[in-house]
XYZ file of C-alpha atoms in Angstrom:
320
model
C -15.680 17.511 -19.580
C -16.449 14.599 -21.813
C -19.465 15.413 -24.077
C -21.657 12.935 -26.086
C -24.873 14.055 -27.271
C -25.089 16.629 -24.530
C -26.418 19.200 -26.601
C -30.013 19.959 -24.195
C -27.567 20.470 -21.196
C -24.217 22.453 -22.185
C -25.390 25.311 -21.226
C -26.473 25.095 -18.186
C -23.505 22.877 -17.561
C -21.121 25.252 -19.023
C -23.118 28.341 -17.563
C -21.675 27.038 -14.084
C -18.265 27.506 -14.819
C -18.928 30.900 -16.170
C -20.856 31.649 -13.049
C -18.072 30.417 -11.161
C -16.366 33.244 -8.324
C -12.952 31.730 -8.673
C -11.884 33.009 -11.803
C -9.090 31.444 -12.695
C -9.838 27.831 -14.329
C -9.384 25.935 -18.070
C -11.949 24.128 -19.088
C -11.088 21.175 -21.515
C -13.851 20.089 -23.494
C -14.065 16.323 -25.242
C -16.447 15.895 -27.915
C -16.070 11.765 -28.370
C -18.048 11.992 -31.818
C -20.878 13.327 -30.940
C -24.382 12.858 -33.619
C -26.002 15.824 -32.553
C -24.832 19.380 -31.845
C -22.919 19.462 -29.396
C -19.583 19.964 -31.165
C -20.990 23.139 -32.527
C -22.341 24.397 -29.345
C -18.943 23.754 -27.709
C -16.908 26.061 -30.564
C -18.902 28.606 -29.838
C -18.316 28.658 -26.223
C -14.645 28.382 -27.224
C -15.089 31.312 -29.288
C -16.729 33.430 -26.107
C -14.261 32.254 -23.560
C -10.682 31.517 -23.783
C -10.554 29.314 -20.995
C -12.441 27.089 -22.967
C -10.333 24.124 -25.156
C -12.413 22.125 -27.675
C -11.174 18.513 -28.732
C -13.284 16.972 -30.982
C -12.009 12.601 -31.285
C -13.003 11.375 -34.891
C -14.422 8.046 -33.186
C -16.375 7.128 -30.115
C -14.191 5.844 -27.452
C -15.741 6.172 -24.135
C -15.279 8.923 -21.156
C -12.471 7.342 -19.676
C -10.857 7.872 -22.916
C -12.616 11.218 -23.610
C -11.029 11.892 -19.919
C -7.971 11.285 -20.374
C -7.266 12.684 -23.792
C -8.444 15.911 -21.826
C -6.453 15.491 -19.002
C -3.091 15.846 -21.294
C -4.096 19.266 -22.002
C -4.627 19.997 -18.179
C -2.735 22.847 -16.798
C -3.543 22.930 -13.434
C -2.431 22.921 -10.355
C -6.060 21.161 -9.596
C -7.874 18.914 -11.684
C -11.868 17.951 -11.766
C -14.256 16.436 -14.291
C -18.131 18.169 -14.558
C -20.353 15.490 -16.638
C -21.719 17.588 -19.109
C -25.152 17.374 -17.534
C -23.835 18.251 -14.238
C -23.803 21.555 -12.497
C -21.570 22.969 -10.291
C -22.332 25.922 -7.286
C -21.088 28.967 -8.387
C -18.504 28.877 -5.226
C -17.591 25.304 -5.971
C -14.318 25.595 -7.407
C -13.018 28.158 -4.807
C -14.274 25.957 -1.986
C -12.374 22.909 -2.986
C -9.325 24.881 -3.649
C -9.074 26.877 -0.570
C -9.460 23.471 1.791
C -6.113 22.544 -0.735
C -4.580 25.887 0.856
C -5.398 25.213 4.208
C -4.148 21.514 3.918
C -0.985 20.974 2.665
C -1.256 17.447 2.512
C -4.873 17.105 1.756
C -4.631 15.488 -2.444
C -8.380 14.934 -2.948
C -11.227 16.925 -1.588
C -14.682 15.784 -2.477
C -17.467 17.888 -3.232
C -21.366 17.819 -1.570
C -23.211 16.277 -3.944
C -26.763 17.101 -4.283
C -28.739 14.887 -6.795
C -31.426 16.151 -8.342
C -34.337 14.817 -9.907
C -38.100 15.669 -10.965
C -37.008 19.347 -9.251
C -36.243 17.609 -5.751
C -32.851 18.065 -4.875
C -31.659 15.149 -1.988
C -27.937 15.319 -0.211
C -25.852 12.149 -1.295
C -26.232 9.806 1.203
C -22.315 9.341 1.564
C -21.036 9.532 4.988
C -19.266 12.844 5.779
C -16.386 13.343 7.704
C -13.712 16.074 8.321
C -10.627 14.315 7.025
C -9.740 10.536 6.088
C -6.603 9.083 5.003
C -6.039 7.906 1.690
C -6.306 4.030 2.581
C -9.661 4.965 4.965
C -11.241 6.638 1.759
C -10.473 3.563 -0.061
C -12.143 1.411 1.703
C -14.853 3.435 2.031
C -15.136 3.718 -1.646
C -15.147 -0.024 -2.457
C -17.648 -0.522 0.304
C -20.842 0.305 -1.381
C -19.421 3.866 -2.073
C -20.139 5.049 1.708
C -18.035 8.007 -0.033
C -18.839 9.392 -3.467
C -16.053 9.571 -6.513
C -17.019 13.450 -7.207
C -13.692 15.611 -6.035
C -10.903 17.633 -7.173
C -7.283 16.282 -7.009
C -3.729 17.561 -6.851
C -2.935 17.259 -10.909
C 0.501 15.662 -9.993
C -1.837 12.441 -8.834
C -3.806 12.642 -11.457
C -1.430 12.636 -13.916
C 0.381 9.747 -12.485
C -2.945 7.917 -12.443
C -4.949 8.490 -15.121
C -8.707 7.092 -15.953
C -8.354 3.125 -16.129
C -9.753 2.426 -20.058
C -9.872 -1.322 -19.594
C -13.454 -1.567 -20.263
C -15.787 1.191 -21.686
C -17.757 0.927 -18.578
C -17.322 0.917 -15.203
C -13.502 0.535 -15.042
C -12.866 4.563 -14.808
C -14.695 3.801 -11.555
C -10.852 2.193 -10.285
C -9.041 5.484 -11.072
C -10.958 6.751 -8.144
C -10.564 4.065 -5.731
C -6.437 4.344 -6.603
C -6.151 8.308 -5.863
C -8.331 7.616 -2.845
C -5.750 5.228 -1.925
C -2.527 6.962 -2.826
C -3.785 10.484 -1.490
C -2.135 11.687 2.067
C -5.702 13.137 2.702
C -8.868 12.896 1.871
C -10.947 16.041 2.733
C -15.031 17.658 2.193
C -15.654 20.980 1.046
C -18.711 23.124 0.796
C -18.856 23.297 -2.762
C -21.555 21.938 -4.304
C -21.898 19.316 -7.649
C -25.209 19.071 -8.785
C -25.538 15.705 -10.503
C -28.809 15.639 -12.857
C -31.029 12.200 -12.996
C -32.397 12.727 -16.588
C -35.181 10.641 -17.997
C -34.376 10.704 -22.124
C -35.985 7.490 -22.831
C -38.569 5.476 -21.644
C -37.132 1.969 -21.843
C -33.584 1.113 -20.863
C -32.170 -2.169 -22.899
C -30.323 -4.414 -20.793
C -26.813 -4.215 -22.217
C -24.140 -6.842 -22.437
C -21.992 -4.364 -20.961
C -23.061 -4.992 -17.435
C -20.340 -7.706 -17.161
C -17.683 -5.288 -18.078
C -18.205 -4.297 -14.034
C -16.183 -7.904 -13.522
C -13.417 -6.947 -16.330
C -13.010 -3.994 -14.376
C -13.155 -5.361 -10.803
C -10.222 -7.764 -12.169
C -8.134 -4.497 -13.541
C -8.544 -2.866 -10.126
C -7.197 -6.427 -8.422
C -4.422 -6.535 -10.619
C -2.860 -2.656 -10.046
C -3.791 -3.303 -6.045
C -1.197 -6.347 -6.324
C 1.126 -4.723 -8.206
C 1.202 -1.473 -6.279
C 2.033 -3.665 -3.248
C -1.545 -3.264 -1.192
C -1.784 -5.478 2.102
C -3.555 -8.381 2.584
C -6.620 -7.088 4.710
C -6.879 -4.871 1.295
C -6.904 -7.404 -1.265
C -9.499 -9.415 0.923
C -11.776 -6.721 1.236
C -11.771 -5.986 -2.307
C -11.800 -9.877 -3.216
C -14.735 -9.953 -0.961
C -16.642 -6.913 -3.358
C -15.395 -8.948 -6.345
C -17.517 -11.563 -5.042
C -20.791 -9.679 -4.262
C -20.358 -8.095 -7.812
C -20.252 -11.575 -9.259
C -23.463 -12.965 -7.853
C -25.110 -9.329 -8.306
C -23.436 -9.926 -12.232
C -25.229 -13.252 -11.928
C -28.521 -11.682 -11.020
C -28.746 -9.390 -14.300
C -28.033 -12.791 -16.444
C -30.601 -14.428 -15.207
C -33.196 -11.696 -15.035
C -32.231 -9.806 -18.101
C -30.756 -12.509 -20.244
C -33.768 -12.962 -22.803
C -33.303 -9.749 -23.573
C -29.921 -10.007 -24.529
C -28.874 -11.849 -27.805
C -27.531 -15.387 -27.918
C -23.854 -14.371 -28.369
C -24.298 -11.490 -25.689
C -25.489 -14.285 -23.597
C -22.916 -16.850 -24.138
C -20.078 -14.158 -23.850
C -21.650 -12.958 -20.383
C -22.097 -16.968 -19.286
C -18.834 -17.527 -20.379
C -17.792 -13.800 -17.813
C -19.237 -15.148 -15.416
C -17.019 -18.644 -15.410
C -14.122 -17.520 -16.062
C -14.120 -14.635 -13.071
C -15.491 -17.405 -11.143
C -12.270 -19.581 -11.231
C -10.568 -16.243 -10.560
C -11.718 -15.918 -7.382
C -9.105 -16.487 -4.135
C -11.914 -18.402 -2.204
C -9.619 -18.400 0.870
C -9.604 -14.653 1.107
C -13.721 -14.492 0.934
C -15.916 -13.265 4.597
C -16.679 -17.211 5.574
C -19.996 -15.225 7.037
C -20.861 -14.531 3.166
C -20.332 -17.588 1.652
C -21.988 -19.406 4.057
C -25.301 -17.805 2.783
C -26.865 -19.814 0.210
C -26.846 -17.571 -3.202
C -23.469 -17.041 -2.200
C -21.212 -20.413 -1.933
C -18.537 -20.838 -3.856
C -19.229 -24.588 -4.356
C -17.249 -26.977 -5.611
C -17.713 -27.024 -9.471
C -18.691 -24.295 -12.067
C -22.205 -26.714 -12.732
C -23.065 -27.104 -8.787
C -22.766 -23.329 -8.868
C -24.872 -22.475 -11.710
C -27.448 -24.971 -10.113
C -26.958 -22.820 -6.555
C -27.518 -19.568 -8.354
C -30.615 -20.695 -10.892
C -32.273 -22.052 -7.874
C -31.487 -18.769 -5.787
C -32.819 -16.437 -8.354
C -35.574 -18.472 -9.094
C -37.177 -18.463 -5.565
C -35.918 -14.783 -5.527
C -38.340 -14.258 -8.764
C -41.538 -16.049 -6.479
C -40.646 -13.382 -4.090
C -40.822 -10.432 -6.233
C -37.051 -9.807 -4.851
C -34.920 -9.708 -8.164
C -35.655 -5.709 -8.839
């Protein structure tokens, strides 16, 4: 569990893992410098429960880094992260672990999500199934998420792939699409993982961060070539890279007054240079045909395509 300024929700968070019917767990929290009191709320569950491990990191460096400094300490023959404003079923745990006995070469199994906001709780919409492959749940996962990144793993995967800390955001997201990929079996179970949509502010600033989704896109491309993936893989994910551009594309020109001039010359500047890093001969030719999506010849006939695309999209009322 990474924590950052958690302190309204540990206990309820926590509280599920107490509540839990399979007994035997460790629970490694990561305080990454929290301001408020969450580190003190934490060593005093430590102090309750000794299944409980506090780390407390002298500087703020993210959950994937959070993660993985807890994952060191793991113990387990199982591994799985709760969001510290996440809940869990109090049969969770024992469901995912007993489709692991049942399935000797099942490596993830992914929870039912229910998310809940406002006090209405509403499935996940991600397709179910009874068992996938490890490639199948890939692609499912890069495709829009049609499958979720909430499970537990064997720890021996884990371990071997840890949380990608390329960027601060978005590039844990490619530790999930790699144990998707490198698992025997992907399998549901009828735990549940209640993931919390909290409003604690009013207005959300459009951060410059956004186009660390590209950094991390080009991570994930990198380990997919070095790991040896086929070439109907690398298309499909060269094809996402793509989308993510234009939608990368979209937030610049929506959001950019809001950012500052440097945060908008270093996300322009993003945006060229993954651009140029695009294999255009990999990309769906029923995609790029669409205007708002050509590659086009030169970086300046592009930027002219997408200010011109966005623009009518903004007469429309579409760019929400």
């Amino acid at each position: 569990m990474a924590v950052y300024n958690a302190q309204q929700w540990l206990s309820a968070s926590i509280g599920s893992l107490i509540s839990q019917t399979m007994n035997d767990w460790q629970l490694i929290c990561i305080d990454d410098a929290s301001t408020d009191d969450s580190l003190t709320m934490l060593r005093e569950w430590e102090q309750r429960d000794n299944r409980i491990e506090v780390i407390a990191l002298a500087e703020n460096g993210g959950q994937a880094h959070a993660r993985n400094i807890g994952l060191r300490k793991a113990q387990g023959d199982y591994i799985c992260f709760l969001d510290a404003d996440d809940t869990l079923s109090a049969d969770a745990l024992q469901q995912a672990v007993s489709v692991f006995e049942s399935h000797e070469k099942t490596d993830c199994v992914l929870f039912r999500v229910k998310i809940v906001q406002n006090g209405v709780e509403t499935l996940h919409s991600s397709q179910t199934f009874e068992v996938l492959t490890g490639v199948e749940a890939f692609n499912k996962s890069i495709d829009h998420w049609q499958i979720h990144g909430i499970y537990m793993i064997r720890a021996a995967l884990h371990h071997q792939y840890p949380y990608d800390e390329t960027c601060r955001s978005y590039s844990d997201d490619n530790t999930t699409h790699l144990h998707y990929y490198h698992s025997r079996e992907v399998r549901y179970c009828e735990g549940i993982y209640y993931y919390w949509m909290h409003s604690t502010s009013v207005t959300h600033r459009a951060s410059v961060r956004r186009f660390d989704y590209m950094r991390a896109n080009e991570s994930l491309k990198r380990q997919l070539i070095e790991i040896g993936a086929s070439k109907d893989i690398l298309a499909k994910y060269e094809n996402q890279r793509w989308l993510i551009l234009i939608d990368c594309y979209m937030f610049y020109h929506v959001h950019g007054s809001e950012l500052t001039a440097e945060e908008r010359r270093y996300g322009l500047s993003e945006l060229h240079r993954i651009w140029a890093t695009i294999d255009r001969t990999l990309l769906c030719k029923e995609t790029i045909a669409k205007f708002g999506y050509r590659p086009c010849a030169s970086w300046l006939l592009f930027r002219l395509q997408e200010w011109l695309y966005f623009t009518l999209r903004d007469l429309l009322g579409k760019n929400n």
